[in-house]
Coordinates of C-alpha atoms in Angstrom, one line a residue:
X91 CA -74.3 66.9 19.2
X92 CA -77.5 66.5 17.5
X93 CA -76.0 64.6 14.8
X94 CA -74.3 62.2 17.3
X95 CA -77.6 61.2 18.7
X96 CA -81.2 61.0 17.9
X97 CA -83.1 62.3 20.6
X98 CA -87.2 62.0 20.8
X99 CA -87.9 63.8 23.9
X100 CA -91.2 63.9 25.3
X101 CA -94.5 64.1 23.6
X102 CA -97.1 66.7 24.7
X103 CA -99.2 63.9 26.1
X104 CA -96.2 62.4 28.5
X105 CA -95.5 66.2 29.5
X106 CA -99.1 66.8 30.6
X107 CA -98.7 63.2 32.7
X108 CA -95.0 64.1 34.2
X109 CA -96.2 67.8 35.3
X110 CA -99.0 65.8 37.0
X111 CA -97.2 63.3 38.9
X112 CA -94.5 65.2 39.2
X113 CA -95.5 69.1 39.5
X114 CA -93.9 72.2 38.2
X115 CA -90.9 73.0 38.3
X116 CA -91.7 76.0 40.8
X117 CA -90.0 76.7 44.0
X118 CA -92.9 76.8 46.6
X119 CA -93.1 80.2 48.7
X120 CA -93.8 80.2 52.5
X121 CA -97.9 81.5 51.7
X122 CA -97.8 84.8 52.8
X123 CA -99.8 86.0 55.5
X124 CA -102.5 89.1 55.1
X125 CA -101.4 92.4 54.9
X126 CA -103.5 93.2 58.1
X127 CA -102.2 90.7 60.2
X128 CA -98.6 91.7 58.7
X129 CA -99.3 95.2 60.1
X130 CA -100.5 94.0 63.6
X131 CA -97.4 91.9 64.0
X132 CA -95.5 94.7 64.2
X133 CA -97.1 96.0 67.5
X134 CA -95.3 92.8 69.4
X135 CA -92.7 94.8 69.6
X136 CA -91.7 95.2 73.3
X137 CA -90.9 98.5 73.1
X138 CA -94.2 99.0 71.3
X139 CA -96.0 97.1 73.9
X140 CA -94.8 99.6 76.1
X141 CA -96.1 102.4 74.5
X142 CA -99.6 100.9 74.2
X143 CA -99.5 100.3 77.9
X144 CA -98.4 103.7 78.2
X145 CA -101.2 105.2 76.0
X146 CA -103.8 103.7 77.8
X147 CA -102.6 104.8 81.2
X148 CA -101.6 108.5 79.4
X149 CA -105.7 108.4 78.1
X150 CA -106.7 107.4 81.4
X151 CA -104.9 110.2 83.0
X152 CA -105.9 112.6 80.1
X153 CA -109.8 111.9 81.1
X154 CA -109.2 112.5 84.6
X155 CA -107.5 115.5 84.1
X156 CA -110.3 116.8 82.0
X157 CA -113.4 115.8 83.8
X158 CA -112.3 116.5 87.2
X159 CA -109.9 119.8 86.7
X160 CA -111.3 121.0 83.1
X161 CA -108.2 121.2 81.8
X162 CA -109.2 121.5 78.3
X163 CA -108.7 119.3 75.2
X164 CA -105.1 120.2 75.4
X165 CA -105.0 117.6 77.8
X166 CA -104.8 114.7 75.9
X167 CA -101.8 115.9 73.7
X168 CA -99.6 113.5 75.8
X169 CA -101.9 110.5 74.5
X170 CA -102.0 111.7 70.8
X171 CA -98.0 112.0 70.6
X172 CA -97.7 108.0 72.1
X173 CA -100.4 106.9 69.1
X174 CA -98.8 109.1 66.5
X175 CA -95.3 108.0 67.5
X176 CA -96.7 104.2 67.5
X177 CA -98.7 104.4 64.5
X178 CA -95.3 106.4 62.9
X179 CA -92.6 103.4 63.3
X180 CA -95.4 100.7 62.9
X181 CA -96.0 102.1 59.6
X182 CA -92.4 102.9 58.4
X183 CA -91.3 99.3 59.3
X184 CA -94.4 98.1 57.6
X185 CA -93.9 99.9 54.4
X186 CA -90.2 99.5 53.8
X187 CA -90.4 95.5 54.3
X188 CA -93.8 95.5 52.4
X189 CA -91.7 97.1 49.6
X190 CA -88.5 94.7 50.5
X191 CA -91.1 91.9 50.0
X192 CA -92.2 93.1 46.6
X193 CA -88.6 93.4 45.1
X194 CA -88.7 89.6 45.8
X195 CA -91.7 88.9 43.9
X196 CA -90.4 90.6 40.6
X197 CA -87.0 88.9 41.4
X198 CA -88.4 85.1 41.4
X199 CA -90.9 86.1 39.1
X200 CA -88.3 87.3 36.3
X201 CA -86.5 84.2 37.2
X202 CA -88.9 82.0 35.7
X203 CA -89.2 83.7 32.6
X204 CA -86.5 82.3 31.0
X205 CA -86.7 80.0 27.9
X206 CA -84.8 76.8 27.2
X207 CA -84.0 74.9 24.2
X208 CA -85.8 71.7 24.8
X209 CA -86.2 68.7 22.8
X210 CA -90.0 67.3 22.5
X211 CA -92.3 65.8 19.8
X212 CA -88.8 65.2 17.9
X213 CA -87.9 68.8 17.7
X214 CA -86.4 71.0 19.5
X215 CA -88.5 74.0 20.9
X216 CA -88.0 76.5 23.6
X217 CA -90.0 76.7 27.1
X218 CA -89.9 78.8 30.2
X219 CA -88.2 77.4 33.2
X220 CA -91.2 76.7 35.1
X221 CA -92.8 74.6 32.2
X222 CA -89.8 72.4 32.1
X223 CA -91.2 68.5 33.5
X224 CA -89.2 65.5 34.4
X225 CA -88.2 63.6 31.4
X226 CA -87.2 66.4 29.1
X227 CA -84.2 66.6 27.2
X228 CA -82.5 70.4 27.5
X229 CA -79.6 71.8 25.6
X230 CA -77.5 73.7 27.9
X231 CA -74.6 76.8 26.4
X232 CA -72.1 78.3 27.9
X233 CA -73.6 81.1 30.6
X234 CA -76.9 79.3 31.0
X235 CA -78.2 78.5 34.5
X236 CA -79.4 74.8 34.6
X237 CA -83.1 74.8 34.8
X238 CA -83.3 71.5 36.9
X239 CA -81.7 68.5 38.2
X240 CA -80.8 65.8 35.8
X241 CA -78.0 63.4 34.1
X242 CA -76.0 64.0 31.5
X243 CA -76.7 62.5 28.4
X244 CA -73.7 64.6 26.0
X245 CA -71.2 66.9 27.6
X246 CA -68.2 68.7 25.8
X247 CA -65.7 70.7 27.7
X248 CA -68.4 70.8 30.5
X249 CA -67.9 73.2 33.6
X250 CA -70.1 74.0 36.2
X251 CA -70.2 76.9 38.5
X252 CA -71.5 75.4 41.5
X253 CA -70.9 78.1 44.0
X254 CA -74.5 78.6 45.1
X255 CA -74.4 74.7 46.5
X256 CA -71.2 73.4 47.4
X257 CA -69.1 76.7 47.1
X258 CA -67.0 75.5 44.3
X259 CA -66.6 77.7 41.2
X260 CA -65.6 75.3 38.7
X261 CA -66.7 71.6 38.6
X262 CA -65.8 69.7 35.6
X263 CA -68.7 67.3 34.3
X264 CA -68.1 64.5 32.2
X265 CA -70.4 61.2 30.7
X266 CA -67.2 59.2 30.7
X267 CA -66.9 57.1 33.7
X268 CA -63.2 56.8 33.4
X269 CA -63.1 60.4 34.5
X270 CA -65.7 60.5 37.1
X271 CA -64.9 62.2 40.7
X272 CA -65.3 60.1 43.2
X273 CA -65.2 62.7 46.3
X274 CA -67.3 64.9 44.1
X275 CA -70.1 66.4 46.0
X276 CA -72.9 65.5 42.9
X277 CA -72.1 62.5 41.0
X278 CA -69.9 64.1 37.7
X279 CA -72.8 62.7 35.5
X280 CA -75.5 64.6 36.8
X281 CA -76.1 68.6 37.3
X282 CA -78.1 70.7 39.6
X283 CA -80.7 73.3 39.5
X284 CA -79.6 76.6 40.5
X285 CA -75.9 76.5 39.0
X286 CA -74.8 77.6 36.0
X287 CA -72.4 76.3 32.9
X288 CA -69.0 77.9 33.0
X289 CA -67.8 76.7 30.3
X290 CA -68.6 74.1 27.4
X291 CA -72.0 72.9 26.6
X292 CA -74.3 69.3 27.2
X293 CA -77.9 67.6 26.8
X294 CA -79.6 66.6 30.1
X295 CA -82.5 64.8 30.8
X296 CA -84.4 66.0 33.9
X297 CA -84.5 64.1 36.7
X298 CA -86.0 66.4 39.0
X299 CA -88.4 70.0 39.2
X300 CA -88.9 72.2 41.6
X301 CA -89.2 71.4 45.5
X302 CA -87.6 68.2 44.7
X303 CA -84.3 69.2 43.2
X304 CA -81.2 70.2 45.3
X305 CA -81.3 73.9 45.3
X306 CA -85.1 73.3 46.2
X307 CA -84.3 72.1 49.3
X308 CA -81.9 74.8 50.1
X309 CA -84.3 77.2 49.3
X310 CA -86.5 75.7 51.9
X311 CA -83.9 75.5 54.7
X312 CA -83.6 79.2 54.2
X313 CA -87.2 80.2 54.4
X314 CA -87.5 82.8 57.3
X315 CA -87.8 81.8 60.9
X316 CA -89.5 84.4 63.0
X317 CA -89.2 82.9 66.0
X318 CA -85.2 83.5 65.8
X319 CA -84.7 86.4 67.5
X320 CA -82.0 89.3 66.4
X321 CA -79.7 90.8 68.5
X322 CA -81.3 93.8 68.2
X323 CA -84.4 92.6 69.3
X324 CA -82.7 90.3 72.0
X325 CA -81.1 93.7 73.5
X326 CA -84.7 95.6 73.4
X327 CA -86.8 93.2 74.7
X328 CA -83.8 93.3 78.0
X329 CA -84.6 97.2 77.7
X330 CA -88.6 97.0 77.8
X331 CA -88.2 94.6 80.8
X332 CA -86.3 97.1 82.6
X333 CA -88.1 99.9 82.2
X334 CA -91.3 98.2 83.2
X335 CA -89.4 97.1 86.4
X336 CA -88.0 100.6 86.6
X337 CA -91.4 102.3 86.2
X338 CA -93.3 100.1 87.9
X339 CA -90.9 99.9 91.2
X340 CA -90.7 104.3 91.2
X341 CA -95.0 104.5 90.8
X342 CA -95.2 102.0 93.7
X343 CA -92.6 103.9 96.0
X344 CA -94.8 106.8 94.8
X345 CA -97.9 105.2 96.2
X346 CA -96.3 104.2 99.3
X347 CA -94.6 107.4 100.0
X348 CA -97.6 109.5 99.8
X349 CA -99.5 107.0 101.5
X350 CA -97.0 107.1 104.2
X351 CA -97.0 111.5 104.2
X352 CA -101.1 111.1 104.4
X353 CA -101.6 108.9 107.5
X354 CA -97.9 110.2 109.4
X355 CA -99.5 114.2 108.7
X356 CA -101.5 115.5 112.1
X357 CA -104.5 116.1 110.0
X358 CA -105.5 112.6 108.8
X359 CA -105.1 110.4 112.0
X360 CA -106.7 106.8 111.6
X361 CA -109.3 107.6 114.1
X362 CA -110.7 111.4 112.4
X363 CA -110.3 110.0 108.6
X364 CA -112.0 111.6 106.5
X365 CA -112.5 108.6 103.7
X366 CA -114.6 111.0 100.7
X367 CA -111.2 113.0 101.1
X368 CA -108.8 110.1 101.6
X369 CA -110.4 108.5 98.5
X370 CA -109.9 111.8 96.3
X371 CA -106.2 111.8 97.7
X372 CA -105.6 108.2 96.8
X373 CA -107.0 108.7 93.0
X374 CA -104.7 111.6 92.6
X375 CA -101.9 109.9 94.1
X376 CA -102.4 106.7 92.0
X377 CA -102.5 109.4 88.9
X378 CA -99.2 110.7 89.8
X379 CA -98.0 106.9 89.3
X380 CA -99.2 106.4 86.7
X381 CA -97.8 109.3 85.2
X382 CA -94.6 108.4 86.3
X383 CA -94.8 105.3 84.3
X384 CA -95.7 107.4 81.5
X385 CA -93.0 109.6 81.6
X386 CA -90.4 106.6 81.8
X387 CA -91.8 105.2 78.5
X388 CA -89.1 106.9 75.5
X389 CA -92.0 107.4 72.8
X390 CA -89.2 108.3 70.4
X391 CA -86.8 105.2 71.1
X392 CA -89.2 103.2 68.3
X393 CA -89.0 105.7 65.8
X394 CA -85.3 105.9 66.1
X395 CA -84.7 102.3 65.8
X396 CA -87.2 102.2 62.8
X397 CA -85.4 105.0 61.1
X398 CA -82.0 103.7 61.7
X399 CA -82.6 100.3 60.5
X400 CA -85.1 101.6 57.4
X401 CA -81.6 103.5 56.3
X402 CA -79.8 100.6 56.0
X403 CA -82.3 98.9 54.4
X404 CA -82.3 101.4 51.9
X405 CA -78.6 101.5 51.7
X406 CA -78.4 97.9 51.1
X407 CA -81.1 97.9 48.3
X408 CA -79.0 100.4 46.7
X409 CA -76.2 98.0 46.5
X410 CA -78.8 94.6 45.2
X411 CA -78.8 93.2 48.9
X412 CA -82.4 93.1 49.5
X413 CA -83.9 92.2 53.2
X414 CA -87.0 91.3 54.2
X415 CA -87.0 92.2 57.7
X416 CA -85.5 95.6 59.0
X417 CA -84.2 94.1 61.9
X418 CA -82.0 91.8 60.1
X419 CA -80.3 95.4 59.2
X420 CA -78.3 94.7 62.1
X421 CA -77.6 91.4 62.2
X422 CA -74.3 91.3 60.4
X423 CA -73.0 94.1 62.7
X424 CA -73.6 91.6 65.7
X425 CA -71.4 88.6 64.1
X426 CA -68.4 87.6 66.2
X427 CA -67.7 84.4 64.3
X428 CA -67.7 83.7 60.6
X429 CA -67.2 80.4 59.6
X430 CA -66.0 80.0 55.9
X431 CA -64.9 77.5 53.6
X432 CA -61.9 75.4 53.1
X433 CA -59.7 78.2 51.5
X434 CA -60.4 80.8 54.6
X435 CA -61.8 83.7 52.9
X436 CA -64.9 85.6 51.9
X437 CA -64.8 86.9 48.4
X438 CA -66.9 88.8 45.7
X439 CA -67.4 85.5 43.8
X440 CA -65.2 86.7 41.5
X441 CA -61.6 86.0 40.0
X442 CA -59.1 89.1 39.4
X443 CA -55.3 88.9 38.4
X444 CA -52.9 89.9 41.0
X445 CA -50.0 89.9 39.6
X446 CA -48.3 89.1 36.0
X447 CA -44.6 87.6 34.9
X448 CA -44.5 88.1 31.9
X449 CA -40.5 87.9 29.3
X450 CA -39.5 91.5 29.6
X451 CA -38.9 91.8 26.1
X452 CA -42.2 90.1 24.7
X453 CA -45.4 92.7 22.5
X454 CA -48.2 93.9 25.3
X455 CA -49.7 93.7 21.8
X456 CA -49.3 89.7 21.2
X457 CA -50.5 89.1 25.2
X458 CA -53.3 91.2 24.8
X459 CA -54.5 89.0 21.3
X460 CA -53.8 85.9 23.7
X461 CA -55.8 86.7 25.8
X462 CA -58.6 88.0 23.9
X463 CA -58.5 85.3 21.2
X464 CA -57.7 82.3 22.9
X465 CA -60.9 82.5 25.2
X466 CA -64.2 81.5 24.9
X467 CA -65.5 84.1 28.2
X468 CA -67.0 87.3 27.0
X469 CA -67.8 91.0 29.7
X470 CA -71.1 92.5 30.1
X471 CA -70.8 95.7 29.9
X472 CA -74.9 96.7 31.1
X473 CA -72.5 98.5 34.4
X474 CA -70.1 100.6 32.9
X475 CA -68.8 100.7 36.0
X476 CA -68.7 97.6 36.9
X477 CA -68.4 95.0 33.9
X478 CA -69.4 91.1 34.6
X479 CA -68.2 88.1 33.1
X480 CA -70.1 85.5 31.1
X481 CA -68.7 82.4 31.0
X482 CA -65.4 81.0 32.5
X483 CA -64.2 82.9 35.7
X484 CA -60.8 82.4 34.6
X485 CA -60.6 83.5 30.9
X486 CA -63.4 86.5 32.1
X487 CA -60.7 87.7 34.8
X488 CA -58.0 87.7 32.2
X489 CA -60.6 90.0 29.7
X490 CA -61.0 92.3 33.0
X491 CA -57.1 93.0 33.3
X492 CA -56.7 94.0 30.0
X493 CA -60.0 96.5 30.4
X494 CA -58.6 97.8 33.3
X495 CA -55.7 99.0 31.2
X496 CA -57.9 100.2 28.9
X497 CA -58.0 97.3 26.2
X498 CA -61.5 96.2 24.6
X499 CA -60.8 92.2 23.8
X500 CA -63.7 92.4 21.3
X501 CA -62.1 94.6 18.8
X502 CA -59.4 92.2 18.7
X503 CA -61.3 89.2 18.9
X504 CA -63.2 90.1 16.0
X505 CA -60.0 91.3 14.0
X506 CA -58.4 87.7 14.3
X507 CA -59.7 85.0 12.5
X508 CA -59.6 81.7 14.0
X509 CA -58.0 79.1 12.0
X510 CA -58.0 75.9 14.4
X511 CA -59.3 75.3 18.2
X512 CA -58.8 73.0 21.2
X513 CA -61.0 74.1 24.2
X514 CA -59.6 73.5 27.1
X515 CA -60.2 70.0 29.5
X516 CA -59.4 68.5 32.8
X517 CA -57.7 66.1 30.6
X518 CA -55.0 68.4 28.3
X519 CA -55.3 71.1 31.3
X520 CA -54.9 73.5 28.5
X521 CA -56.3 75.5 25.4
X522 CA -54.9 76.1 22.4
X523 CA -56.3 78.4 19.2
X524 CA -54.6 79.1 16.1
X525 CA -55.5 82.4 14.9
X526 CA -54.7 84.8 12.2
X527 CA -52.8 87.3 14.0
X528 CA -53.2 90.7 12.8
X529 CA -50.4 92.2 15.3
X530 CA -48.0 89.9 13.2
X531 CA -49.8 89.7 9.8
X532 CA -49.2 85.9 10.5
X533 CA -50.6 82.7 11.6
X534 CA -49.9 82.0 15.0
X535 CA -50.4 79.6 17.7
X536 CA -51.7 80.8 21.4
X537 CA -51.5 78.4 23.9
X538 CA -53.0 79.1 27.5
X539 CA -53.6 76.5 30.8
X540 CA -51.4 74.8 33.7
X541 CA -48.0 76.6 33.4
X542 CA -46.0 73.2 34.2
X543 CA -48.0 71.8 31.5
X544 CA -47.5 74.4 29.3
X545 CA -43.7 75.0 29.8
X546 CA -43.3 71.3 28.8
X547 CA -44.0 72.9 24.4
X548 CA -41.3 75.5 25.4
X549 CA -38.6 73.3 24.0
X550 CA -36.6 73.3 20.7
X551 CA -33.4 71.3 20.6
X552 CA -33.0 71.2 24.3
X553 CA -33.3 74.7 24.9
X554 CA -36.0 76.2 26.9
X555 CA -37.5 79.0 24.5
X556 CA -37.6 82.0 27.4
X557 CA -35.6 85.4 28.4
X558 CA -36.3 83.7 31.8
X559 CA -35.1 80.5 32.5
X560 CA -37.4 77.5 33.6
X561 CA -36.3 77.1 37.0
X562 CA -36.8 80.8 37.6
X563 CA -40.4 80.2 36.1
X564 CA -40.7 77.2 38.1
X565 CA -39.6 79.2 41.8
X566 CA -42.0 81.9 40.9
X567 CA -45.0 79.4 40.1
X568 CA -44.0 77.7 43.9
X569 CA -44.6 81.3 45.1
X570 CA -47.6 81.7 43.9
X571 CA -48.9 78.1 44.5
X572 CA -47.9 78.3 48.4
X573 CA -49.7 81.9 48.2
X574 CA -52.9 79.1 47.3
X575 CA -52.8 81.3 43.8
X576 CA -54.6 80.0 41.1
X577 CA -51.5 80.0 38.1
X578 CA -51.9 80.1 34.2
X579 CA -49.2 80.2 31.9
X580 CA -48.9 81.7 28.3
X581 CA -47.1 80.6 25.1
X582 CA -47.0 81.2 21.3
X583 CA -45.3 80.6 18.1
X584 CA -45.5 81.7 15.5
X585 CA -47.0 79.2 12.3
X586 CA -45.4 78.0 8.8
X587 CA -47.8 75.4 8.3
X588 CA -51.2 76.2 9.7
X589 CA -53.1 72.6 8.5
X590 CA -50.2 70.5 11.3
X591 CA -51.1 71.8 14.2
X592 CA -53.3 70.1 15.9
X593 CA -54.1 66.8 15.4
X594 CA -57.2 64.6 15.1
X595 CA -57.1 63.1 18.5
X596 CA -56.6 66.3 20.5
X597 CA -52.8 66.6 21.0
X598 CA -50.9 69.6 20.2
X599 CA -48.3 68.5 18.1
X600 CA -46.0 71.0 17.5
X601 CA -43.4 72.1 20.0
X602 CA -41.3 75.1 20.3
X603 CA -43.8 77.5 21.5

């Protein structure tokens, strides 16, 4: 590309004047509040609220009982167990989405510290993400997430995983106007912060950093909203209210009852009232009430709520789903309606093969070297378990069938040497590579991309060059298709003449695959 086109960039003076009329290119975080206040919001709890009205009436009962009847210290155990059980799921809360919050922090952090192949001062240099200004020039490879938002200045074989803003997977970007998208989301020039390069590789020049890019307002539209209310917390601040009504209705019918015993009793008529004794009664029957409202209170309800919801927060860390609020634990257990996108369904972001038809007769051998060698997609094998793709979905889902059946593509990737290559385009809607085949100890041509396209270089002399005929190819691909599958068809041949394959404009020109 380089050689195409002479590109200057920016100097070091012009980046010093864009960062500072245009800022960093830095997402800007909701500024955090103290830890202190953090901690005290958590006692708005209702259920919380509850308990602190219940330890001040519990101490106020506590005192009576030990002034007045000596009871002994053991008589404010009642008002101990309400702090400790307060100060217990306060705490817990606190700590797991103090921790939740700090997982964060590393995350974005990490994210910035990723370097980029930039072009300034005439040469190309690398930077970190955040030092990237408006104006730069950035070379982009296959498996890189694009820094910021900008248009295209070179693109070959460009796709672009745009998943985390419009939900599509696989966007192809072009420079040629000719093949611009007109109900394309983005314009087909331009790319967006936040998504990632499938496949192929460009230069960009920034157009925007930061705040101002796409995925920069997204990220503020998400920002946390406290003042939305869970269902959890919907359904306990209904409990709280009852049991205040509860408790409060019981210690008044309390009152009145033993009101109502005092003045009905023979002893305490209106007229011989004794009101030193009447004033004693009243205290104690007013402590009694109190009591009762105590008693109502469940001090262990908020622990077992802040338990239950710091286990699932834990058990969706342990998966990489972090959460900064416990109570949004629950959330996802609440949803009645899911709305998705056009094709219906929520998935693992993540293509698998579901099913093959393949000739009967043809070498697993020669479809495993297809697959491996005429690809440009490569696994990540950090999870054992669980390897990832880097680059194209497609070609990455093909590498994962053969490892589930127990075939490394690397091994015969690196065995086969590539002769001749067309990536694949929107335009040919397929990919060809001539390799060295060391299954067959011969050239040969593999040939991989829309199966009607492909099955049109499965002809020689009129004959279609298959143990299964084309229209039982062509019944199985309208299966598949009203299954909304995504298809793929193989060929190969096998080479005489490996300098005529493919020609100088792109087209393959040999038929008979």
């Amino acid at each position: 590309m380089a050689e195409k086109h002479h590109y200057k960039g920016l100097t070091d003076a012009q980046v010093l004047e864009s960062r500072a009329k245009h800022g960093e290119n830095s997402l800007s975080s909701v500024e955090g509040e103290p830890l202190w206040k953090q901690f005290l919001e958590k006692f708005t709890d209702p259920i919380i609220i509850i308990l602190l009205v219940a330890l001040v009436f519990s101490f106020g009962v506590s005192t009576y009982e030990f002034t007045v009847h000596n009871t002994g210290i053991h008589a404010f155990l009642e008002p101990v167990g309400i702090l400790f059980a307060v100060l217990l799921a306060t705490g817990v809360a606190f700590y797991f989405e103090q921790k939740a919050n700090k997982q964060f922090e590393i995350l974005n952090q990490v994210n910035d510290d990723i370097y980029y192949k930039v072009i300034r001062n005439e040469r190309i240099t690398q930077v970190l993400k955040k030092d990237i200004v408006v104006g730069d020039v950035v070379i982009l490879e296959t498996g890189e997430e694009i820094p910021a938002d900008g248009e295209l200045l070179e693109a070959v074989s460009l796709h672009v995983n745009e998943s985390t803003l419009t939900g599509e997977p696989m966007v192809h970007k072009t420079t040629n106007p000719a093949d611009f998208e007109a109900e394309a989301t983005y314009p087909s020039n331009y790319i967006c912060r936040g998504t990632s390069v499938s496949d192929g590789h460009c230069i960009f020049e920034v157009k925007k950093v930061g705040d101002a890019t796409e995925y920069g307002k997204v990220f503020e539209g998400v920002q946390i909203d406290n003042s939305v209310k869970t269902p959890l917390n919907e359904q306990l601040d209904h409990l709280a209210g009852m049991i205040t009504k509860i408790s409060y209705a019981i210690a008044a019918l309390v009152i009145v009852g033993r009101l109502i015993v005092y003045f009905t009793s023979a002893d305490h008529s209106l007229d011989t009232i004794d009101w030193v004794s009447f004033g004693g009664y009243l205290l104690n029957t007013v402590m009694i009430a109190i009591t009762v409202v105590v008693v109502a209170v469940p001090e262990g309800l908020p622990m077992s709520v802040t338990l239950s919801l710091a286990y699932s927060m834990r058990s969706m860390m342990a998966t990489n789903n972090l959460v900064r609020k416990m109570h949004a634990c629950e959330t996802m257990g609440a949803t009645t309606v899911i709305c998705t996108d056009k094709t219906g369904t929520l998935t693992q972001n993540q293509m698998t093969i579901y099913e093959t038809f393949f000739n009967a007769g043809i070498d697993e051998k020669l479809i495993a070297e297809s697959m491996a060698v005429n690809s440009t997609a490569y696994l990540d094998f950090t999870d054992k378990d669980k390897p990832s793709v880097l680059g194209n979905p497609t070609e990455g889902a093909l590498l994962l069938w053969l490892y589930g059946k127990g075939i490394n593509y690397l091994p015969i990737r690196e065995e086969s040497e590539v002769l001749q290559q067309l990536t694949f385009s929107t335009e040919r809607k397929y990919m060809a590579t001539l390799v060295q085949s060391p299954t067959l100890g011969k050239p040969v041509l593999y040939v991989k991309g829309a199966p009607e396209i492909v099955m049109t270089f499965c002809h020689e002399g009129g004959k279609f060059l298959s143990d299964i005929s084309q229209a039982d190819f062509e019944a199985k691909l309208l299966q598949y298709q009203n299954q909304a599958m995504r298809t793929i068809g193989f060929a190969y041949k096998v080479i005489d003449d490996p300098k005529a394959i493919i020609s100088e404009n792109g087209k393959l020109v040999v038929n008979g695959l």
